[in-house]
């Protein structure tokens, strides 16, 4: 018996040493975010924009895999606010995820809340942003996760690293833009500019003095961490005369591949290596719209930054005076380029893709039109043919609660806040990408969740529809990464399309760009208890209801159970 006890003690000691070795270099990083109105001048005009700590874009947070973040958010603005840590798994810490009325009530003006969570097993580029109304137009920043001490990137260490945040700018208050659209039922006004690190660049009025400069030197290999923080627009990104080698996306390493152009849907990140292998000079990096919805208005302007060689020979030639070389960007509707780019992504090695699926789900995503309610005046129904725009998943237009958050209602057993009858398949099967009957244009509003048992293996076919217009939808799942095992065009056909599944090395993402008039298939294991929003990351579509949420039940024991809510969780 004594030998057994000694052996057990030895095992325990080894386990403790192993755990302490893992956590030895882990740190608790504390930050304070003050949400406040700040004077920001763009396109010749000064606005009182909502910012974090007076910075636009907001502060870049740099942590290591295994670190814990504690961010005290103090709301000194006149709007409700929450912060979402986009792509962070939030294992058992759903209270820190951030979407308004989903995992928390908003932080009211004058209030505060501390987000506490540990980033475990993720490396690369993520970001944070407001998840309340359209505040994320200006409230966003990069979240960089480096390898643990003593570990390295699975690619040559770059000489420099530069976050490249692609944004969208309105020459007015973005909150007023969305409120006006809600009032009229029409589509909101499109943006006036795109930005790179919050600067529009040389092609806009009153902007060239502040254009973002990205340094490089001859012979260097540098890392660009590209983030699409735009509110409503997928974007192409290109650097004149330079190839880009993709090495990561959404904080997961990828099999490296070389491309001349990137496409990122809002919410997505892409890490690329760029080499200083061109004649020392100045080269534009540029971004503009990928517009897949036909006949829909969009911002067709181009934002630029300047890749500037710093080498001595460049200084001698005074190449700073030279007009930068401009890249030729794809046509706005170049879906072929998007498809080729998207299909290039692979995980670095063979991965364990969930098989023996427990939950085989099929979600349609798309727009809709609500008939004008009898008590509404014409000015409140300015959508097509006197309607109001809406959107849905499986014909349910998602409605957020107002008096409780969904997670709070679930945790406390508060009745009447939500139901768990979100349909796992479309209530009606139809030719999703064909000519759809007008009788299917009006979805049903509801706060419906889909319940998942802890540990269940989930497959979701996400199918675009041609209701109103087909469109490329960036679908983001909170609390999870997933494998994208296939994508294609037309209606998903299990007999034909299952053969296309990549179950060997599919890419892992947190946001999937579902092809216009097409479909994507994702898989994940429901190993994170809580309430997790799944939605289109075009903010105009979230407001219209293109969302749903999963309720993942607790498993067995503490490590499979969501932590209790923090004491300072905002109340509604």
Coordinates of C-alpha atoms in Angstrom, one line a residue:
X1 CA 0.0 0.0 0.0
X2 CA 2.9 2.3 0.9
X3 CA 4.6 1.7 -2.4
X4 CA 1.3 2.5 -4.2
X5 CA 1.0 5.8 -2.2
X6 CA 4.6 6.7 -3.0
X7 CA 4.0 6.0 -6.7
X8 CA 0.7 8.1 -6.6
X9 CA 2.6 10.9 -4.9
X10 CA 5.4 10.7 -7.5
X11 CA 2.9 10.9 -10.3
X12 CA 1.2 13.9 -8.7
X13 CA 4.6 15.7 -8.3
X14 CA 5.5 15.0 -11.9
X15 CA 2.0 16.4 -13.0
X16 CA 2.5 19.6 -10.8
X17 CA 6.0 20.2 -12.3
X18 CA 4.6 19.7 -15.8
X19 CA 1.7 22.1 -15.2
X20 CA 4.0 24.7 -13.6
X21 CA 6.4 24.4 -16.5
X22 CA 3.5 25.2 -18.8
X23 CA 2.4 28.2 -16.8
X24 CA 5.8 29.4 -15.8
X25 CA 6.0 31.9 -18.6
X26 CA 2.3 32.7 -18.6
X27 CA 1.5 36.2 -17.4
X28 CA -1.6 38.2 -16.3
X29 CA -1.7 41.3 -18.5
X30 CA -3.9 44.2 -17.2
X31 CA -5.2 47.0 -19.4
X32 CA -7.7 49.8 -19.0
X33 CA -9.9 50.8 -22.0
X34 CA -11.7 54.1 -21.6
X35 CA -14.5 54.4 -24.1
X36 CA -14.9 58.1 -24.9
X37 CA -15.7 60.6 -27.7
X38 CA -12.5 62.0 -29.3
X39 CA -12.1 64.6 -32.0
X40 CA -11.0 62.7 -35.2
X41 CA -10.4 64.6 -38.5
X42 CA -10.8 62.7 -41.7
X43 CA -11.8 63.8 -45.3
X44 CA -11.4 67.5 -44.2
X45 CA -14.0 67.2 -41.5
X46 CA -13.7 66.8 -37.7
X47 CA -16.0 64.3 -35.9
X48 CA -16.6 63.4 -32.3
X49 CA -15.8 59.7 -32.8
X50 CA -16.1 57.0 -30.1
X51 CA -12.6 55.6 -29.4
X52 CA -10.6 53.6 -26.8
X53 CA -8.2 55.7 -24.8
X54 CA -8.5 58.5 -27.4
X55 CA -6.7 56.2 -30.0
X56 CA -8.0 55.4 -33.5
X57 CA -7.5 52.5 -34.2
X58 CA -7.5 51.4 -30.6
X59 CA -4.5 50.0 -28.7
X60 CA -2.8 46.8 -30.0
X61 CA -2.7 44.2 -27.3
X62 CA 0.3 41.8 -27.5
X63 CA 0.3 38.7 -25.4
X64 CA 1.7 35.1 -25.5
X65 CA -0.1 31.9 -25.9
X66 CA -1.2 30.9 -22.3
X67 CA -1.4 34.5 -21.0
X68 CA -4.5 35.9 -19.1
X69 CA -6.0 39.2 -20.1
X70 CA -7.8 41.5 -17.6
X71 CA -9.2 44.5 -19.4
X72 CA -11.2 47.1 -17.4
X73 CA -13.6 48.8 -19.7
X74 CA -14.8 52.2 -18.5
X75 CA -17.7 53.7 -20.5
X76 CA -17.4 57.5 -20.7
X77 CA -19.3 57.7 -24.0
X78 CA -23.0 58.4 -24.5
X79 CA -23.8 55.0 -25.9
X80 CA -24.1 51.5 -24.4
X81 CA -21.0 49.5 -25.2
X82 CA -19.5 46.0 -25.0
X83 CA -16.1 44.6 -26.2
X84 CA -15.8 41.3 -28.1
X85 CA -12.5 39.5 -28.3
X86 CA -12.9 38.2 -31.8
X87 CA -11.7 34.6 -32.2
X88 CA -10.7 34.0 -28.6
X89 CA -12.1 30.6 -27.6
X90 CA -13.2 31.8 -24.1
X91 CA -13.1 28.3 -22.7
X92 CA -15.6 28.3 -19.8
X93 CA -15.4 32.2 -19.7
X94 CA -18.4 33.0 -21.9
X95 CA -19.2 36.0 -19.6
X96 CA -16.2 37.7 -21.2
X97 CA -17.1 37.1 -24.9
X98 CA -18.9 40.5 -25.2
X99 CA -21.8 40.4 -27.7
X100 CA -24.5 42.7 -26.3
X101 CA -27.6 40.9 -24.8
X102 CA -26.0 37.5 -25.7
X103 CA -23.4 36.9 -23.0
X104 CA -23.8 40.2 -21.1
X105 CA -26.0 43.3 -20.8
X106 CA -24.2 46.4 -22.2
X107 CA -22.0 48.6 -20.1
X108 CA -24.2 51.7 -19.7
X109 CA -22.7 55.2 -19.9
X110 CA -20.8 55.8 -16.7
X111 CA -20.5 52.1 -16.0
X112 CA -17.5 49.7 -16.2
X113 CA -16.8 46.0 -16.5
X114 CA -13.6 43.9 -16.4
X115 CA -13.2 41.2 -19.1
X116 CA -11.1 38.3 -17.7
X117 CA -10.0 35.4 -19.8
X118 CA -7.0 33.2 -20.7
X119 CA -5.9 32.6 -24.3
X120 CA -4.8 29.0 -24.5
X121 CA -3.6 27.1 -27.6
X122 CA -4.0 30.0 -30.0
X123 CA -1.2 31.8 -31.8
X124 CA -1.3 34.5 -34.5
X125 CA -3.6 37.5 -35.2
X126 CA -7.0 38.1 -33.7
X127 CA -8.6 41.4 -32.9
X128 CA -11.1 43.1 -30.5
X129 CA -14.1 45.3 -31.3
X130 CA -17.2 46.8 -29.9
X131 CA -20.2 44.5 -30.2
X132 CA -23.0 47.0 -29.7
X133 CA -24.8 48.8 -32.5
X134 CA -22.3 50.2 -35.1
X135 CA -19.7 51.3 -32.6
X136 CA -17.1 49.0 -34.0
X137 CA -16.8 51.4 -36.9
X138 CA -14.2 53.2 -34.7
X139 CA -13.9 51.0 -31.6
X140 CA -11.4 48.2 -32.7
X141 CA -7.8 47.1 -32.4
X142 CA -5.4 44.2 -33.0
X143 CA -4.9 41.3 -30.6
X144 CA -1.5 39.6 -31.3
X145 CA -0.8 36.3 -29.7
X146 CA 2.9 35.2 -29.9
X147 CA 4.3 31.7 -29.1
X148 CA 5.2 30.9 -25.5
X149 CA 8.7 31.8 -24.3
X150 CA 11.2 29.4 -25.8
X151 CA 8.9 28.5 -28.7
X152 CA 9.0 30.0 -32.2
X153 CA 6.9 30.6 -35.3
X154 CA 6.7 27.7 -37.7
X155 CA 8.3 30.0 -40.4
X156 CA 11.5 32.1 -40.5
X157 CA 11.4 34.8 -37.8
X158 CA 10.4 38.1 -39.6
X159 CA 12.6 41.2 -39.1
X160 CA 9.5 43.4 -38.5
X161 CA 5.8 42.8 -37.8
X162 CA 3.1 45.3 -38.8
X163 CA -0.6 45.1 -38.0
X164 CA -2.6 46.2 -41.1
X165 CA -6.2 47.0 -40.0
X166 CA -8.6 47.6 -42.9
X167 CA -11.5 49.8 -41.8
X168 CA -14.5 51.7 -43.1
X169 CA -15.2 55.4 -42.5
X170 CA -18.4 57.3 -42.6
X171 CA -18.2 61.1 -43.0
X172 CA -20.9 61.3 -40.3
X173 CA -21.8 59.6 -37.1
X174 CA -22.1 55.8 -37.9
X175 CA -24.7 55.4 -35.1
X176 CA -26.9 58.0 -36.9
X177 CA -26.5 56.0 -40.1
X178 CA -27.8 52.7 -38.7
X179 CA -30.6 54.5 -36.7
X180 CA -31.8 56.2 -39.9
X181 CA -31.8 52.9 -41.7
X182 CA -33.8 51.3 -38.8
X183 CA -36.3 54.1 -39.0
X184 CA -36.8 53.9 -42.8
X185 CA -36.5 50.2 -43.3
X186 CA -34.1 50.9 -46.2
X187 CA -30.4 49.8 -46.6
X188 CA -28.0 52.1 -44.7
X189 CA -25.9 54.7 -46.5
X190 CA -22.6 53.2 -47.7
X191 CA -19.3 54.4 -46.2
X192 CA -17.3 57.3 -47.6
X193 CA -13.9 55.8 -47.4
X194 CA -11.9 52.7 -46.5
X195 CA -8.9 53.0 -44.3
X196 CA -5.6 51.3 -43.5
X197 CA -4.7 51.7 -39.8
X198 CA -7.4 54.4 -39.7
X199 CA -6.0 56.5 -42.5
X200 CA -7.8 56.7 -45.9
X201 CA -4.6 57.3 -47.9
X202 CA -3.6 59.4 -50.9
X203 CA -6.7 58.9 -53.1
X204 CA -9.0 60.8 -50.8
X205 CA -9.4 64.5 -50.1
X206 CA -7.3 66.0 -47.2
X207 CA -5.7 62.6 -46.5
X208 CA -2.3 62.3 -48.1
X209 CA -0.3 63.9 -45.3
X210 CA -1.4 61.2 -42.9
X211 CA -1.2 58.2 -45.2
X212 CA 0.1 55.1 -43.3
X213 CA 3.7 54.2 -44.0
X214 CA 4.9 50.6 -43.7
X215 CA 8.7 50.3 -43.5
X216 CA 10.7 47.6 -45.2
X217 CA 14.4 47.1 -46.1
X218 CA 16.1 45.3 -49.0
X219 CA 16.6 41.6 -48.1
X220 CA 14.2 41.7 -45.2
X221 CA 11.3 39.3 -44.7
X222 CA 8.5 41.0 -42.7
X223 CA 5.2 39.9 -41.3
X224 CA 2.0 41.8 -42.1
X225 CA -0.9 40.9 -39.8
X226 CA -3.9 41.9 -42.0
X227 CA -7.3 42.3 -40.3
X228 CA -10.6 43.2 -42.0
X229 CA -12.2 45.5 -39.5
X230 CA -14.6 47.0 -42.0
X231 CA -18.2 47.1 -40.9
X232 CA -20.0 45.9 -44.1
X233 CA -17.5 45.1 -46.9
X234 CA -15.3 42.1 -47.9
X235 CA -12.1 43.6 -49.2
X236 CA -9.3 42.7 -51.7
X237 CA -5.8 43.6 -50.5
X238 CA -2.7 43.8 -52.7
X239 CA 0.9 45.3 -52.5
X240 CA 2.3 46.6 -55.8
X241 CA 5.0 44.3 -57.3
X242 CA 5.2 42.1 -54.2
X243 CA 4.1 38.6 -53.6
X244 CA 2.5 37.7 -50.3
X245 CA 3.1 34.3 -48.6
X246 CA 0.1 33.3 -46.4
X247 CA 1.3 31.6 -43.1
X248 CA -1.7 32.0 -40.9
X249 CA -5.4 33.0 -40.6
X250 CA -7.7 33.6 -37.7
X251 CA -4.9 32.7 -35.2
X252 CA -4.3 29.3 -36.8
X253 CA -1.1 28.5 -38.8
X254 CA -1.6 27.4 -42.4
X255 CA 0.4 25.5 -45.0
X256 CA 2.3 28.4 -46.6
X257 CA 1.1 29.5 -50.1
X258 CA 2.1 32.5 -52.2
X259 CA -0.4 34.9 -53.8
X260 CA -0.5 38.4 -55.2
X261 CA -3.9 39.2 -53.7
X262 CA -5.8 38.6 -50.5
X263 CA -9.6 38.7 -49.9
X264 CA -10.8 39.1 -46.3
X265 CA -14.4 39.1 -45.2
X266 CA -15.1 41.4 -42.2
X267 CA -13.9 39.6 -39.1
X268 CA -11.2 37.6 -40.8
X269 CA -7.4 37.9 -40.3
X270 CA -4.6 36.8 -42.6
X271 CA -0.9 36.7 -41.7
X272 CA 1.4 37.1 -44.6
X273 CA 5.2 37.3 -45.1
X274 CA 6.5 39.9 -47.5
X275 CA 10.0 40.1 -48.8
X276 CA 12.0 43.2 -49.6
X277 CA 13.0 41.8 -53.0
X278 CA 12.1 44.7 -55.3
X279 CA 14.1 47.8 -56.3
X280 CA 14.2 50.2 -53.3
X281 CA 11.3 52.6 -53.8
X282 CA 7.8 53.2 -52.6
X283 CA 4.9 50.9 -53.4
X284 CA 1.2 51.2 -52.6
X285 CA -0.6 48.6 -50.6
X286 CA -4.2 49.0 -51.5
X287 CA -7.6 47.7 -50.5
X288 CA -11.0 48.0 -52.2
X289 CA -14.4 46.2 -52.2
X290 CA -15.2 42.7 -53.3
X291 CA -18.9 43.2 -54.1
X292 CA -20.8 40.0 -54.7
X293 CA -24.4 41.3 -54.2
X294 CA -25.7 42.5 -57.6
X295 CA -27.3 45.9 -58.0
X296 CA -26.6 46.8 -54.4
X297 CA -24.9 50.2 -53.8
X298 CA -21.4 50.0 -52.3
X299 CA -18.4 52.1 -51.5
X300 CA -16.2 51.8 -54.7
X301 CA -13.3 53.9 -53.4
X302 CA -9.7 52.6 -52.8
X303 CA -7.6 53.0 -49.6
X304 CA -3.8 53.0 -49.8
X305 CA -0.8 52.8 -47.5
X306 CA 2.8 53.0 -48.6
X307 CA 5.4 50.2 -48.4
X308 CA 8.6 52.3 -48.1
X309 CA 12.1 50.9 -48.5
X310 CA 14.4 52.4 -45.9
X311 CA 17.7 51.3 -47.4
X312 CA 20.6 53.7 -47.9
X313 CA 20.5 53.4 -51.7
X314 CA 16.8 54.5 -51.6
X315 CA 17.8 57.5 -49.5
X316 CA 20.5 58.5 -51.9
X317 CA 18.1 58.3 -54.8
X318 CA 15.5 60.4 -53.0
X319 CA 12.9 57.8 -53.8
X320 CA 10.7 59.2 -51.1
X321 CA 9.8 61.9 -53.6
X322 CA 8.7 59.3 -56.2
X323 CA 5.0 58.6 -56.7
X324 CA 4.4 55.1 -55.3
X325 CA 3.7 52.2 -57.8
X326 CA 0.0 51.3 -57.8
X327 CA -1.1 47.6 -57.8
X328 CA -3.8 46.5 -60.2
X329 CA -6.7 45.2 -58.0
X330 CA -9.2 42.6 -59.1
X331 CA -12.6 43.8 -60.5
X332 CA -15.1 44.5 -57.8
X333 CA -17.1 41.3 -58.6
X334 CA -14.2 39.0 -59.3
X335 CA -15.6 35.9 -57.6
X336 CA -13.1 33.6 -59.5
X337 CA -10.2 35.2 -57.7
X338 CA -11.9 34.9 -54.4
X339 CA -12.6 31.2 -55.0
X340 CA -9.0 30.4 -56.0
X341 CA -7.7 32.3 -52.9
X342 CA -10.2 30.6 -50.5
X343 CA -9.4 27.1 -51.8
X344 CA -5.7 27.6 -51.2
X345 CA -6.0 27.4 -47.4
X346 CA -4.9 24.2 -45.7
X347 CA -3.8 23.4 -42.1
X348 CA -0.1 22.9 -41.7
X349 CA -0.4 19.2 -41.1
X350 CA -3.0 16.4 -40.9
X351 CA -5.6 17.4 -38.3
X352 CA -8.2 15.5 -36.3
X353 CA -11.4 16.5 -38.1
X354 CA -14.6 15.3 -36.2
X355 CA -16.2 12.3 -37.8
X356 CA -19.2 10.2 -36.6
X357 CA -21.3 13.4 -36.6
X358 CA -23.9 13.7 -33.8
X359 CA -25.6 16.9 -35.1
X360 CA -26.0 17.2 -38.9
X361 CA -27.3 20.8 -39.4
X362 CA -28.3 22.7 -42.5
X363 CA -28.6 26.5 -42.2
X364 CA -29.8 28.8 -45.0
X365 CA -28.5 32.4 -44.8
X366 CA -29.8 35.4 -46.7
X367 CA -31.8 38.6 -46.8
X368 CA -35.6 39.1 -46.8
X369 CA -38.2 41.8 -47.1
X370 CA -41.0 42.4 -44.6
X371 CA -44.3 43.8 -45.8
X372 CA -45.0 47.3 -44.5
X373 CA -47.0 46.9 -41.2
X374 CA -50.5 48.4 -41.3
X375 CA -49.6 51.1 -38.7
X376 CA -46.4 52.2 -40.5
X377 CA -46.3 55.3 -42.7
X378 CA -44.7 55.0 -46.2
X379 CA -41.5 56.8 -45.0
X380 CA -40.9 53.9 -42.6
X381 CA -41.0 51.4 -45.5
X382 CA -38.4 52.6 -47.9
X383 CA -37.1 49.1 -48.9
X384 CA -37.8 47.7 -52.4
X385 CA -41.5 48.2 -53.4
X386 CA -42.5 49.7 -50.0
X387 CA -41.0 47.0 -47.8
X388 CA -38.5 46.9 -44.9
X389 CA -35.2 45.0 -45.2
X390 CA -34.7 41.9 -43.0
X391 CA -32.5 38.8 -42.9
X392 CA -32.6 35.3 -41.5
X393 CA -31.1 31.9 -40.9
X394 CA -33.4 29.0 -41.6
X395 CA -36.2 31.6 -42.0
X396 CA -35.8 32.8 -38.4
X397 CA -34.9 36.5 -38.1
X398 CA -33.0 36.7 -34.9
X399 CA -34.3 39.2 -32.2
X400 CA -32.0 40.1 -29.3
X401 CA -33.6 40.2 -25.8
X402 CA -33.6 43.6 -24.1
X403 CA -34.0 42.9 -20.4
X404 CA -31.6 40.0 -19.8
X405 CA -28.7 38.5 -21.7
X406 CA -29.2 35.0 -23.1
X407 CA -26.4 33.5 -21.0
X408 CA -27.8 35.1 -17.9
X409 CA -31.3 33.8 -18.7
X410 CA -29.9 30.3 -19.3
X411 CA -27.7 30.3 -16.2
X412 CA -30.4 31.6 -13.9
X413 CA -33.3 29.7 -15.5
X414 CA -35.3 32.9 -16.3
X415 CA -38.3 31.8 -18.4
X416 CA -39.7 33.7 -21.5
X417 CA -36.4 35.1 -22.7
X418 CA -35.6 32.6 -25.4
X419 CA -36.8 29.2 -26.8
X420 CA -34.6 26.3 -27.9
X421 CA -36.5 25.4 -31.0
X422 CA -34.2 26.9 -33.7
X423 CA -34.7 24.6 -36.7
X424 CA -31.7 22.3 -37.5
X425 CA -32.8 22.3 -41.2
X426 CA -34.8 24.8 -43.3
X427 CA -38.6 24.6 -42.4
X428 CA -39.2 24.5 -46.2
X429 CA -36.9 23.1 -48.8
X430 CA -36.7 25.1 -52.0
X431 CA -34.3 25.9 -54.9
X432 CA -32.1 28.0 -52.6
X433 CA -30.0 29.7 -55.3
X434 CA -32.7 29.8 -58.1
X435 CA -35.7 32.0 -58.6
X436 CA -37.3 32.0 -55.2
X437 CA -41.0 32.6 -54.7
X438 CA -41.9 36.0 -53.2
X439 CA -43.9 34.1 -50.6
X440 CA -40.6 33.0 -49.0
X441 CA -39.2 36.6 -48.7
X442 CA -40.7 37.3 -45.2
X443 CA -39.0 35.4 -42.3
X444 CA -40.4 34.8 -38.8
X445 CA -38.9 36.9 -36.0
X446 CA -37.8 35.0 -32.9
X447 CA -35.2 34.5 -30.2
X448 CA -34.5 30.8 -30.9
X449 CA -31.5 28.9 -29.8
X450 CA -30.2 25.5 -30.8
X451 CA -29.2 23.2 -27.9
X452 CA -26.0 21.1 -28.2
X453 CA -24.9 18.4 -25.7
X454 CA -21.4 18.9 -24.4
X455 CA -18.9 17.1 -26.6
X456 CA -21.3 16.6 -29.5
X457 CA -19.6 16.5 -33.0
X458 CA -21.3 19.1 -35.2
X459 CA -21.4 19.6 -39.0
X460 CA -23.2 22.6 -40.4
X461 CA -23.9 23.2 -44.1
X462 CA -24.2 26.9 -44.5
X463 CA -26.2 27.7 -47.7
X464 CA -26.5 31.1 -49.3
X465 CA -29.9 31.9 -50.9
X466 CA -30.9 34.2 -53.7
X467 CA -33.7 35.8 -51.7
X468 CA -33.5 39.6 -52.6
X469 CA -29.9 39.0 -53.8
X470 CA -27.2 36.3 -53.3
X471 CA -24.1 37.5 -51.5
X472 CA -20.8 36.3 -50.0
X473 CA -21.6 36.2 -46.2
X474 CA -18.8 36.1 -43.7
X475 CA -20.3 33.8 -41.0
X476 CA -18.6 34.1 -37.6
X477 CA -19.1 31.6 -34.7
X478 CA -18.3 32.9 -31.2
X479 CA -16.5 30.6 -28.7
X480 CA -15.2 28.2 -31.3
X481 CA -12.8 27.6 -34.1
X482 CA -14.0 25.2 -36.8
X483 CA -12.7 23.3 -39.8
X484 CA -13.9 24.4 -43.3
X485 CA -14.1 21.0 -45.0
X486 CA -15.6 22.1 -48.3
X487 CA -17.3 24.9 -50.2
X488 CA -18.9 25.2 -53.6
X489 CA -21.6 26.9 -55.7
X490 CA -25.3 26.2 -56.3
X491 CA -27.4 24.2 -53.9
X492 CA -25.5 21.8 -51.6
X493 CA -26.1 18.2 -52.7
X494 CA -25.0 15.6 -50.2
X495 CA -24.9 12.8 -52.8
X496 CA -22.5 14.8 -55.0
X497 CA -20.7 17.2 -52.7
X498 CA -19.7 14.8 -49.8
X499 CA -16.9 13.5 -52.1
X500 CA -15.3 17.1 -52.0
X501 CA -14.9 17.0 -48.2
X502 CA -11.3 17.6 -47.1
X503 CA -11.0 15.5 -43.9
X504 CA -7.2 15.5 -43.9
X505 CA -5.9 19.1 -43.6
X506 CA -8.8 21.5 -43.9
X507 CA -8.1 25.1 -42.6
X508 CA -9.2 26.1 -39.1
X509 CA -11.1 29.4 -39.0
X510 CA -13.5 31.4 -36.8
X511 CA -15.2 33.2 -39.7
X512 CA -16.1 31.5 -43.0
X513 CA -16.8 33.5 -46.2
X514 CA -19.8 31.5 -47.6
X515 CA -19.5 31.8 -51.4
X516 CA -22.1 34.0 -53.2
X517 CA -24.9 31.7 -54.6
X518 CA -23.1 28.8 -52.9
X519 CA -22.4 26.9 -49.6
X520 CA -19.7 26.0 -47.1
X521 CA -19.5 23.0 -44.7
X522 CA -17.9 23.4 -41.3
X523 CA -17.2 21.0 -38.4
X524 CA -16.4 21.4 -34.7
X525 CA -16.8 19.7 -31.4
X526 CA -19.1 21.4 -28.9
X527 CA -16.5 21.4 -26.0
X528 CA -17.2 24.9 -24.7
X529 CA -20.3 25.3 -22.5
X530 CA -22.3 28.6 -22.8
X531 CA -24.4 30.6 -25.2
X532 CA -22.5 31.3 -28.5
X533 CA -23.7 33.6 -31.2
X534 CA -23.3 32.7 -34.9
X535 CA -23.9 35.5 -37.3
X536 CA -23.0 37.3 -40.5
X537 CA -20.2 39.7 -39.8
X538 CA -21.6 42.3 -42.1
X539 CA -23.1 44.5 -39.4
X540 CA -26.0 45.7 -41.6
X541 CA -27.1 42.0 -41.7
X542 CA -26.8 41.4 -38.0
X543 CA -29.1 44.3 -37.3
X544 CA -31.6 42.7 -39.8
X545 CA -31.5 39.4 -38.0
X546 CA -28.9 37.2 -39.8
X547 CA -27.9 35.4 -36.7
X548 CA -28.7 32.5 -34.3
X549 CA -27.1 31.2 -31.1
X550 CA -26.1 27.8 -29.8
X551 CA -26.8 26.8 -26.2
X552 CA -24.0 24.3 -25.4
X553 CA -24.8 22.4 -22.2
X554 CA -22.4 21.8 -19.4
X555 CA -20.6 18.5 -19.4
X556 CA -19.4 16.5 -16.3
X557 CA -17.3 18.2 -13.6
X558 CA -15.8 21.6 -13.2
X559 CA -13.6 21.6 -16.3
X560 CA -16.7 21.0 -18.5
X561 CA -18.8 23.6 -16.8
X562 CA -19.0 27.4 -17.5
X563 CA -17.6 29.5 -14.7
X564 CA -20.0 31.5 -12.5
X565 CA -20.7 35.0 -13.6
X566 CA -18.2 37.7 -12.4
X567 CA -19.5 40.0 -9.6
X568 CA -19.3 43.1 -11.8
X569 CA -21.2 41.7 -14.7
X570 CA -23.4 44.6 -16.0
X571 CA -27.1 44.3 -15.3
X572 CA -29.8 45.4 -17.7

